[in-house]
Coordinates of C-alpha atoms in Angstrom, one line a residue:
M210 CA 30.2 21.7 5.3
K211 CA 28.4 24.3 7.4
P212 CA 29.6 24.4 11.1
T213 CA 27.3 22.5 13.3
R214 CA 26.1 23.1 16.9
S215 CA 26.5 19.4 17.6
K216 CA 30.2 19.7 17.1
R217 CA 30.2 21.0 20.7
M218 CA 30.0 17.3 21.7
T219 CA 31.5 15.5 18.7
D220 CA 34.7 17.4 17.6
G221 CA 38.2 17.3 18.9
L222 CA 40.5 15.1 20.9
E223 CA 38.7 15.8 24.2
K224 CA 35.4 14.7 22.7
A225 CA 36.6 11.2 21.9
P226 CA 34.6 9.7 24.8
H227 CA 31.5 11.5 23.5
R228 CA 32.0 10.0 20.0
S229 CA 32.4 6.6 21.7
L230 CA 29.0 7.0 23.2
L231 CA 27.5 7.9 19.9
H232 CA 29.0 4.9 18.3
A233 CA 27.3 2.9 21.0
L234 CA 24.0 4.2 19.6
G235 CA 25.0 2.5 16.3
L236 CA 26.1 5.7 14.6
T237 CA 28.9 5.6 12.1
R238 CA 31.8 8.1 11.7
E239 CA 30.0 9.6 8.7
E240 CA 26.8 10.1 10.7
I241 CA 28.6 11.7 13.6
R242 CA 30.0 14.2 11.1
R243 CA 26.6 15.1 9.8
P244 CA 24.0 17.5 11.4
L245 CA 22.2 15.9 14.3
V246 CA 18.4 16.6 14.4
G247 CA 16.4 16.0 17.6
V248 CA 13.0 14.5 16.9
V249 CA 10.7 15.1 19.9
N250 CA 8.0 12.5 19.9
A251 CA 5.1 12.7 22.3
A252 CA 3.8 9.2 21.3
N253 CA 2.1 7.2 24.1
E254 CA -0.6 4.6 24.6
V255 CA -2.7 6.8 26.9
V256 CA -3.7 9.8 24.7
P257 CA -5.8 8.9 21.6
G258 CA -4.3 12.0 19.9
H259 CA -0.8 10.6 20.3
L260 CA -1.4 6.9 19.6
H261 CA -0.1 7.1 16.1
L262 CA 2.7 9.5 16.5
G263 CA 5.3 6.7 16.2
A264 CA 4.5 6.3 12.6
L265 CA 4.9 10.1 12.0
S266 CA 8.2 10.1 13.8
A267 CA 9.4 7.3 11.5
A268 CA 8.4 9.5 8.6
V269 CA 10.0 12.6 9.9
K270 CA 13.3 10.6 10.5
A271 CA 13.1 9.3 6.9
G272 CA 12.8 12.9 5.7
V273 CA 15.8 14.1 7.8
R274 CA 17.9 11.2 6.3
M275 CA 16.9 11.9 2.8
A276 CA 18.1 15.5 3.2
G277 CA 21.4 14.5 4.8
G278 CA 20.8 14.8 8.5
V279 CA 20.9 12.3 11.3
P280 CA 17.7 12.1 13.4
L281 CA 17.9 11.2 17.1
E282 CA 14.5 10.7 18.8
F283 CA 13.6 11.4 22.4
P284 CA 10.2 11.5 24.1
A285 CA 7.9 14.1 25.7
I286 CA 5.0 13.5 28.0
A287 CA 1.4 14.5 27.1
V288 CA -1.9 14.8 29.1
C289 CA -5.2 13.8 27.6
D290 CA -7.5 16.6 28.9
G291 CA -10.6 14.5 28.1
L292 CA -9.4 11.7 30.4
A293 CA -8.1 14.2 33.0
M294 CA -11.4 16.1 33.1
N295 CA -13.6 16.5 36.2
H296 CA -11.1 15.0 38.7
E297 CA -7.9 15.9 40.4
G298 CA -5.9 14.9 37.3
M299 CA -7.0 18.1 35.5
R300 CA -5.0 20.2 37.9
F301 CA -1.9 18.7 36.2
S302 CA -2.8 19.6 32.7
L303 CA -1.9 23.2 32.3
P304 CA 1.2 22.8 34.5
S305 CA 2.4 20.1 32.1
R306 CA 2.9 22.8 29.5
E307 CA 5.9 24.1 31.5
I308 CA 7.3 20.7 32.2
I309 CA 7.2 19.7 28.5
A310 CA 8.9 22.9 27.4
D311 CA 11.5 22.7 30.1
S312 CA 12.3 19.0 29.4
I313 CA 12.8 19.7 25.7
E314 CA 15.1 22.6 26.6
I315 CA 17.0 20.2 28.9
M316 CA 17.5 17.6 26.2
A317 CA 18.4 20.0 23.5
M318 CA 20.9 21.8 25.6
A319 CA 22.5 18.7 27.2
H320 CA 22.8 17.2 23.7
P321 CA 23.3 20.2 21.4
F322 CA 21.3 19.3 18.3
D323 CA 21.6 21.3 15.2
A324 CA 17.9 21.3 14.6
L325 CA 14.6 20.1 16.0
V326 CA 11.3 18.6 14.7
C327 CA 8.7 18.5 17.3
I328 CA 5.7 16.1 17.1
P329 CA 2.9 16.9 19.5
N330 CA -0.9 16.8 19.0
C331 CA -2.9 17.6 22.1
D332 CA -3.8 20.6 24.2
K333 CA -0.7 21.5 26.3
C334 CA 1.8 19.6 24.3
V335 CA 1.5 21.8 21.2
P336 CA 2.0 25.2 22.9
A337 CA 4.8 23.6 25.1
M338 CA 6.7 22.6 22.0
L339 CA 6.3 25.9 20.3
M340 CA 7.6 27.5 23.5
A341 CA 10.7 25.3 23.5
M342 CA 11.3 26.0 19.8
L343 CA 11.4 29.7 20.4
R344 CA 13.3 29.4 23.6
L345 CA 16.1 27.3 22.0
N346 CA 16.0 29.3 18.7
I347 CA 17.6 26.6 16.5
P348 CA 16.2 25.5 13.1
S349 CA 12.8 23.9 14.0
V350 CA 9.6 22.6 12.5
L351 CA 6.4 21.6 14.4
L352 CA 4.6 18.6 12.9
S353 CA 1.3 17.8 14.6
G354 CA -0.4 14.4 14.7
G355 CA -3.6 15.8 13.0
P356 CA -7.2 15.8 13.9
M357 CA -9.5 12.8 14.6
L358 CA -12.3 12.2 12.2
S359 CA -15.8 12.9 13.5
G360 CA -17.8 10.0 14.7
R361 CA -21.5 9.4 15.0
G362 CA -24.3 9.3 17.6
R363 CA -28.0 9.0 17.2
G364 CA -27.7 9.0 13.4
K365 CA -25.7 12.2 13.3
T366 CA -22.1 13.2 13.2
A367 CA -20.6 13.4 16.8
D368 CA -17.4 14.1 18.7
L369 CA -16.2 13.9 22.3
I370 CA -18.2 17.1 23.2
S371 CA -21.4 15.3 22.0
V372 CA -20.7 12.7 24.7
F373 CA -20.1 15.2 27.4
E374 CA -23.3 17.1 26.5
A375 CA -25.2 13.7 26.3
V376 CA -24.6 13.3 30.1
G377 CA -26.8 16.3 30.8
R378 CA -29.4 15.2 28.2
F379 CA -29.6 11.7 29.7
K380 CA -30.0 13.3 33.2
V381 CA -33.2 15.2 32.1
G382 CA -34.6 12.2 30.2
G383 CA -33.8 13.5 26.8
M384 CA -31.8 10.4 25.9
G385 CA -32.0 6.7 26.7
Q386 CA -29.3 4.5 28.1
E387 CA -28.8 2.5 24.8
D388 CA -28.5 5.7 22.7
L389 CA -26.0 7.1 25.3
E390 CA -23.8 3.9 25.1
D391 CA -24.0 3.8 21.3
M392 CA -22.7 7.4 21.2
V393 CA -20.0 6.6 23.8
E394 CA -18.8 3.8 21.6
H395 CA -18.8 5.6 18.3
A396 CA -18.2 9.4 18.8
C397 CA -14.5 9.1 18.8
P398 CA -13.6 6.7 15.9
G399 CA -9.8 6.6 16.2
C400 CA -6.6 8.3 16.7
G401 CA -6.0 12.1 16.4
S402 CA -6.9 15.3 18.3
C403 CA -10.7 15.4 19.1
S404 CA -12.5 16.5 16.0
G405 CA -13.7 20.1 16.5
M406 CA -12.3 23.5 16.9
F407 CA -11.2 22.6 20.5
T408 CA -7.9 23.5 22.0
A409 CA -5.6 21.0 20.4
N410 CA -6.8 21.6 16.9
T411 CA -6.9 25.4 17.5
M412 CA -3.3 25.3 18.5
N413 CA -2.2 23.1 15.6
C414 CA -3.9 25.6 13.3
M415 CA -2.2 28.5 15.1
A416 CA 1.2 26.8 14.6
E417 CA 0.5 26.9 10.8
A418 CA -0.8 30.5 11.0
M419 CA 2.2 31.9 12.8
G420 CA 4.5 30.1 10.4
L421 CA 6.2 27.5 12.6
A422 CA 4.4 24.6 10.9
L423 CA 4.0 23.6 7.3
P424 CA 0.8 24.3 5.3
G425 CA -1.7 21.5 6.2
N426 CA -0.4 21.0 9.7
G427 CA -3.8 22.0 11.3
T428 CA -6.3 20.1 9.3
I429 CA -4.9 17.1 7.4
P430 CA -6.7 14.2 9.2
A431 CA -4.5 11.9 11.4
V432 CA -5.4 8.8 9.5
H433 CA -4.7 10.1 6.0
A434 CA -1.5 9.1 4.1
E435 CA -1.2 12.9 3.4
R436 CA -0.2 13.3 7.0
I437 CA 2.7 10.8 6.6
R438 CA 3.9 12.7 3.5
L439 CA 3.7 15.9 5.4
A440 CA 5.9 14.3 8.1
K441 CA 8.5 13.4 5.6
T442 CA 8.4 16.9 4.2
A443 CA 8.9 18.4 7.7
G444 CA 12.0 16.2 8.1
M445 CA 13.4 17.4 4.8
Q446 CA 12.4 21.0 5.5
V447 CA 14.1 21.3 8.8
M448 CA 17.4 20.5 6.9
D449 CA 16.6 23.3 4.5
L450 CA 16.1 25.7 7.5
Y451 CA 19.4 24.5 8.9
A452 CA 21.2 25.1 5.6
K453 CA 19.8 28.6 5.4
N454 CA 20.1 29.3 9.2
I455 CA 16.5 30.3 9.5
V456 CA 15.5 30.0 13.2
P457 CA 12.1 30.4 14.9
R458 CA 12.7 34.0 16.1
D459 CA 13.3 35.0 12.5
I460 CA 9.8 33.8 11.8
V461 CA 7.9 34.9 14.9
G462 CA 7.7 38.6 15.2
E463 CA 4.9 41.2 15.5
K464 CA 3.5 40.2 12.1
A465 CA 3.3 36.5 13.1
V466 CA 1.5 37.5 16.3
A467 CA -1.1 39.5 14.4
N468 CA -1.6 36.7 11.8
A469 CA -2.1 34.0 14.5
V470 CA -4.6 36.1 16.4
A471 CA -6.5 37.1 13.2
V472 CA -6.8 33.4 12.1
D473 CA -7.9 32.5 15.6
M474 CA -10.7 35.0 15.5
A475 CA -11.7 33.9 11.9
L476 CA -11.9 30.2 13.0
G477 CA -13.7 30.9 16.3
G478 CA -10.9 29.0 18.2
S479 CA -10.6 27.9 21.8
T480 CA -10.4 30.5 24.6
N481 CA -7.3 28.6 25.8
T482 CA -5.4 30.5 23.0
T483 CA -5.5 33.5 25.3
L484 CA -3.4 31.5 27.7
H485 CA -1.1 29.8 25.2
L486 CA -0.3 32.5 22.6
P487 CA 1.0 35.0 25.2
A488 CA 3.3 32.2 26.7
I489 CA 4.5 31.2 23.3
F490 CA 5.3 34.7 22.1
H491 CA 6.9 35.6 25.4
E492 CA 9.6 33.1 24.5
A493 CA 10.4 35.3 21.5
G494 CA 10.6 38.4 23.7
L495 CA 7.2 39.6 22.6
D496 CA 4.6 40.7 25.1
L497 CA 1.0 39.8 24.2
S498 CA -1.8 41.2 26.4
L499 CA -5.4 40.3 26.2
D500 CA -6.0 43.7 24.5
I501 CA -4.7 42.3 21.2
F502 CA -7.3 39.6 21.2
D503 CA -10.1 42.0 21.6
R504 CA -8.7 44.6 19.2
I505 CA -8.2 42.1 16.4
S506 CA -11.5 40.4 17.2
R507 CA -13.4 43.6 16.6
K508 CA -12.1 44.0 13.1
T509 CA -11.8 40.3 12.0
P510 CA -15.0 38.5 11.0
N511 CA -15.8 35.0 12.0
L512 CA -15.6 32.9 8.8
C513 CA -16.0 29.3 10.2
K514 CA -18.5 27.8 12.6
L515 CA -16.9 24.5 13.6
S516 CA -17.9 22.2 16.5
P517 CA -18.8 23.2 19.3
A518 CA -20.2 26.4 17.8
G519 CA -21.6 24.7 14.6
A520 CA -22.1 21.3 12.9
H521 CA -18.8 21.3 10.8
H522 CA -15.7 19.4 11.9
I523 CA -12.0 19.7 11.1
E524 CA -12.2 17.3 8.2
D525 CA -14.8 19.6 6.6
L526 CA -12.4 22.5 7.0
H527 CA -9.7 20.5 5.4
L528 CA -11.8 19.6 2.4
A529 CA -12.8 23.2 2.1
G530 CA -9.1 24.3 1.7
G531 CA -7.8 24.2 5.2
I532 CA -6.1 27.0 7.1
A533 CA -4.4 28.2 3.8
A534 CA -7.9 28.9 2.4
V535 CA -8.9 30.8 5.5
M536 CA -5.7 32.8 5.3
S537 CA -6.2 33.5 1.6
V538 CA -9.6 35.2 2.5
L539 CA -8.1 37.2 5.2
L540 CA -5.1 38.2 3.1
R541 CA -7.4 39.5 0.3
G542 CA -9.3 41.5 2.9
G543 CA -6.1 43.2 4.2
L544 CA -6.4 41.4 7.5
L545 CA -3.2 39.4 7.3
H546 CA 0.6 40.2 6.9
G547 CA 1.5 38.5 3.7
D548 CA 5.2 39.3 4.1
A549 CA 5.7 37.3 7.2
L550 CA 8.3 34.5 6.9
T551 CA 7.3 30.8 7.4
V552 CA 9.2 27.5 7.9
T553 CA 8.8 26.9 4.1
G554 CA 11.5 29.6 3.7
R555 CA 8.9 31.6 1.9
T556 CA 6.4 34.3 3.0
V557 CA 2.7 33.7 3.8
A558 CA 1.7 35.3 0.5
E559 CA 4.2 33.2 -1.4
N560 CA 2.9 30.0 0.2
L561 CA -0.7 30.9 -0.5
R562 CA 0.1 31.7 -4.2
D563 CA 2.1 28.4 -4.6
L564 CA -0.9 26.5 -3.0
K565 CA -3.4 28.4 -5.2
A566 CA -5.3 28.6 -1.9
K567 CA -8.9 29.5 -1.9
P568 CA -12.1 28.1 -0.2
S569 CA -14.1 25.4 -2.0
N570 CA -17.1 25.5 0.3
P571 CA -18.7 28.9 1.2
E572 CA -20.6 27.3 4.2
V573 CA -17.5 26.0 5.8
I574 CA -15.4 29.0 5.1
R575 CA -17.6 32.1 4.5
P576 CA -16.6 35.0 2.3
L577 CA -15.7 38.3 4.0
D578 CA -18.9 39.9 2.8
S579 CA -21.0 37.1 4.3
P580 CA -19.4 36.0 7.6
Y581 CA -21.0 34.1 10.4
S582 CA -20.5 37.3 12.4
R583 CA -18.8 40.6 11.9
E584 CA -16.5 40.1 14.9
G585 CA -14.2 37.3 15.7
G586 CA -14.8 34.3 17.9
I587 CA -13.4 35.6 21.3
A588 CA -14.2 38.6 23.3
I589 CA -12.4 40.1 26.4
L590 CA -14.7 41.4 29.2
R591 CA -13.7 43.8 31.9
G592 CA -15.4 45.5 34.8
N593 CA -15.1 45.4 38.6
L594 CA -15.4 41.6 38.6
A595 CA -12.6 41.2 36.1
P596 CA -10.4 44.4 36.0
E597 CA -7.6 42.5 34.4
G598 CA -9.9 40.7 32.0
A599 CA -12.1 37.7 31.5
V600 CA -12.5 35.6 28.3
V601 CA -15.6 34.3 26.5
K602 CA -16.1 32.5 23.2
Q603 CA -18.8 34.9 22.0
L604 CA -19.3 32.9 18.8
A605 CA -20.7 30.0 20.9
V606 CA -23.1 32.2 23.1
L607 CA -26.8 32.2 22.3
P608 CA -28.3 35.7 21.6
A609 CA -30.3 35.6 24.8
M610 CA -27.2 35.4 26.9
M611 CA -25.1 38.1 25.1
T612 CA -26.6 40.8 27.4
R613 CA -28.1 39.5 30.6
T614 CA -28.3 40.3 34.3
V615 CA -28.0 37.0 36.3
S616 CA -28.2 35.9 39.9
A617 CA -25.0 34.4 41.4
R618 CA -24.9 30.8 42.7
V619 CA -21.5 30.5 44.2
F620 CA -19.2 27.3 44.5
N621 CA -15.6 27.0 45.7
S622 CA -14.9 24.0 43.5
E623 CA -15.9 22.6 40.1
E624 CA -17.2 19.3 41.7
D625 CA -19.7 21.2 43.9
A626 CA -20.9 23.2 40.9
A627 CA -21.3 20.2 38.6
A628 CA -23.3 18.4 41.4
A629 CA -25.6 21.3 41.7
I630 CA -26.2 21.5 38.0
L631 CA -26.8 17.8 37.5
G632 CA -28.9 17.8 40.7
G633 CA -31.3 20.3 39.2
R634 CA -30.5 23.0 41.7
I635 CA -29.6 25.6 39.0
K636 CA -32.5 27.5 37.5
P637 CA -33.0 29.9 34.6
G638 CA -31.5 33.3 35.3
D639 CA -28.7 31.9 37.5
A640 CA -25.0 32.4 37.0
V641 CA -22.9 29.5 38.4
V642 CA -19.8 31.1 39.9
V643 CA -17.0 28.8 40.4
R644 CA -13.9 30.2 42.1
Y645 CA -10.6 29.1 43.6
E646 CA -9.9 27.2 40.3
G647 CA -7.4 29.7 38.8
P648 CA -3.7 29.1 38.1
R649 CA -2.8 29.6 41.8
G650 CA -6.1 28.8 43.5
G651 CA -6.7 25.4 41.9
P652 CA -3.8 25.1 41.7
G653 CA -3.6 24.3 37.9
M654 CA -6.6 26.1 36.4
R655 CA -8.8 23.2 35.6
E656 CA -10.9 23.1 32.5
M657 CA -14.6 22.8 33.3
L658 CA -16.1 20.9 30.4
T659 CA -18.3 18.8 32.7
P660 CA -20.4 21.7 34.2
T661 CA -20.6 23.6 30.8
S662 CA -21.7 20.5 29.0
A663 CA -24.2 19.7 31.7
I664 CA -25.7 23.2 31.3
T665 CA -26.0 22.7 27.6
G666 CA -27.2 19.1 27.8
M667 CA -29.9 20.0 30.2
G668 CA -31.3 22.7 27.9
L669 CA -30.1 25.6 30.1
E670 CA -27.7 27.1 27.6
G671 CA -29.9 30.1 26.8
D672 CA -30.7 30.9 30.4
V673 CA -27.7 30.1 32.6
A674 CA -24.1 31.5 32.6
L675 CA -21.0 30.0 34.2
I676 CA -18.3 32.5 35.5
T677 CA -15.0 31.3 36.8
D678 CA -11.4 32.1 37.5
G679 CA -10.7 28.7 36.1
R680 CA -10.9 27.9 32.3
F681 CA -12.8 25.9 29.7
S682 CA -12.3 23.3 27.2
G683 CA -12.2 24.5 23.6
G684 CA -15.3 22.3 23.4
S685 CA -17.3 24.4 25.9
R686 CA -20.2 26.5 24.5
G687 CA -22.7 28.9 26.0
A688 CA -22.1 31.9 28.2
A689 CA -19.0 30.3 29.7
I690 CA -16.9 33.2 31.0
G691 CA -13.5 32.1 32.3
H692 CA -10.0 33.4 33.2
V693 CA -11.6 36.0 35.6
S694 CA -8.6 38.0 36.8
P695 CA -7.4 38.7 39.4
E696 CA -8.5 35.2 40.5
A697 CA -10.0 34.5 44.0
A698 CA -6.7 33.2 45.4
E699 CA -5.1 36.6 44.5
G700 CA -7.8 38.5 46.3
G701 CA -9.9 39.2 43.2
L702 CA -13.5 40.4 43.7
I703 CA -14.8 37.0 42.6
A704 CA -13.8 35.8 46.1
L705 CA -16.4 38.2 47.6
V706 CA -19.4 37.2 45.5
Q707 CA -22.3 35.8 47.5
D708 CA -25.4 33.8 46.5
G709 CA -28.1 36.1 45.1
D710 CA -25.7 38.9 44.0
R711 CA -26.6 40.3 40.6
I712 CA -24.0 40.2 37.9
L713 CA -24.3 42.1 34.6
I714 CA -23.0 40.3 31.5
D715 CA -22.7 42.6 28.5
I716 CA -20.6 40.9 25.8
P717 CA -21.2 43.4 23.0
N718 CA -20.0 46.2 25.2
R719 CA -17.3 43.9 26.9
K720 CA -18.5 44.3 30.4
L721 CA -18.7 42.0 33.4
E722 CA -19.9 43.8 36.6
L723 CA -20.8 42.7 40.1
L724 CA -23.8 45.0 40.8
L725 CA -22.8 46.0 44.4
E726 CA -22.3 49.4 46.0
E727 CA -18.7 50.2 46.7
G728 CA -19.5 50.4 50.4
E729 CA -20.8 46.9 50.5
I730 CA -17.8 45.6 48.6
A731 CA -15.5 47.4 51.1
R732 CA -17.4 45.8 54.0
R733 CA -17.1 42.4 52.6
R734 CA -13.4 42.8 51.9
T735 CA -12.8 43.8 55.5
A736 CA -14.6 40.8 56.8
F737 CA -13.2 38.4 54.3
R738 CA -11.2 35.3 55.3
P739 CA -10.0 33.0 52.5
P740 CA -11.0 29.3 53.0
A741 CA -8.4 26.9 54.1
R742 CA -7.1 24.9 51.3
H743 CA -4.7 21.8 51.5
V744 CA -2.7 21.0 48.4
A745 CA -1.3 17.4 48.7
S746 CA 0.9 17.6 45.7
S747 CA 4.4 19.1 46.2
F748 CA 4.6 19.8 42.5
L749 CA 1.4 21.8 42.5
R750 CA 2.5 23.8 45.6
R751 CA 5.7 24.7 43.7
Y752 CA 3.6 25.6 40.6
A753 CA 1.3 27.8 42.6
L754 CA 4.2 29.8 43.9
Q755 CA 5.6 30.4 40.4
V756 CA 2.7 30.8 38.1
T757 CA 1.4 34.2 36.9
S758 CA -2.1 35.4 36.3
A759 CA -4.3 33.9 33.5
S760 CA -4.4 37.4 32.1
S761 CA -0.7 37.2 31.3
G762 CA -0.6 33.6 30.0
A763 CA -0.4 31.6 33.3
M764 CA 3.3 31.1 32.7
Y765 CA 6.1 30.9 35.2
G766 CA 7.3 34.3 36.5
E767 CA 9.0 35.9 39.4
R768 CA 7.1 36.4 42.6

């Protein structure tokens, strides 16, 4: 039998005590001799996307056993960004990515598994598990929990973002209390990652696109039996990878990077991919700058218009052929590397050929000659306000805001900005500038779905921008420009913006400029004193000392 990594803790006279402990788990002598597979299960009773992961873990373990391995399950934490939104809890969401990755490394090094199957579903858990897989570099497969089905509200399909936007609509009298409560009750119909091309679903699709998850991972609905079958297949497939000694860094190279970004642009994915993909690929020794997003976006057409940019949801994408169908269109157009290896043990092109992948609905997945837009979903803006870059989901910006000069309304926290928006103090032509919400300044780089949804719900989406060194939910839409780098806490120019300053937004030409004379900027910098900020959490204080800029993935680095 093939030598196993787990023999470090099971073989030899000196490992007799170790074997005794494994027997205490109920393992037989035969099982101890077999490959041991760690099954990382992020199930909990807090996150709707993770509520059903126990059933998927059981299916994964069945697959591992069918293929001759011995599965050993251990947990991982997960934060629900929706529940953490718009209060102090959101400061802990992005930092949880590093904690999850580190904890998986700890478990897999302390107990040397021969292979891993990782079962996440929501925003930070997915990239964290991908980071851990590449860091450990043992045979691994990621198996997501799958998307939630769309719900309903006011007689139409709805999702979580519909509810966030309904708050602003209710505030301006566009919706009654009973309609609001009906939407609250029915927009999220059950388990799974919130139904739209939000961050969790984007990252689950990215795992499939980069080759670390099986075909179907991104779009098979959470409640479908097909998801259980995929879980069993993942358990069996990790044993095949073990037998062939195929590890994540064999799969993730420059071609996988380009494929993931191209699919991201075609889907119109979350701006959070510009934080997560650099952190993931860094674990494989690959440096991914913001420039690659813009370069690939300029040549990759947007083929899908999913919520929040459009009316379609993830189940619609699945019925239209899923990520495989999107990739087949890109491959035929020469926009994908078909020879990149995947966890199937075959290449992208071989997978697509075997699946006979092609779109079945030209409105959900447009052909290359009739895309929703000629460029991809994300644009990287630069200028004196963001010399290291800022990120916008250009697909979700109305034409009137693509090029606009706006007047700054400045806030030092998300709460103050949201209160001003909902209080009717923001007017057409304004730019809500929210600073000290970056990775260090927050600390934690909170998502700002509440203020962006309020702007949309109050009918200001075509006249008001939001510019921040923080970040946005994948569900945000409108002229929401985030990740402004350097952030205010690092001395970025956003710290010097004052009420009434004019800011040029020029998305087609990728510009974000504070329209001030250099002399005035120098005068303000000389007089500037950063506001005193108290961070109660010792964990967040440590995080602020270690985290890097949003422009490099907001990951831990040396300072």
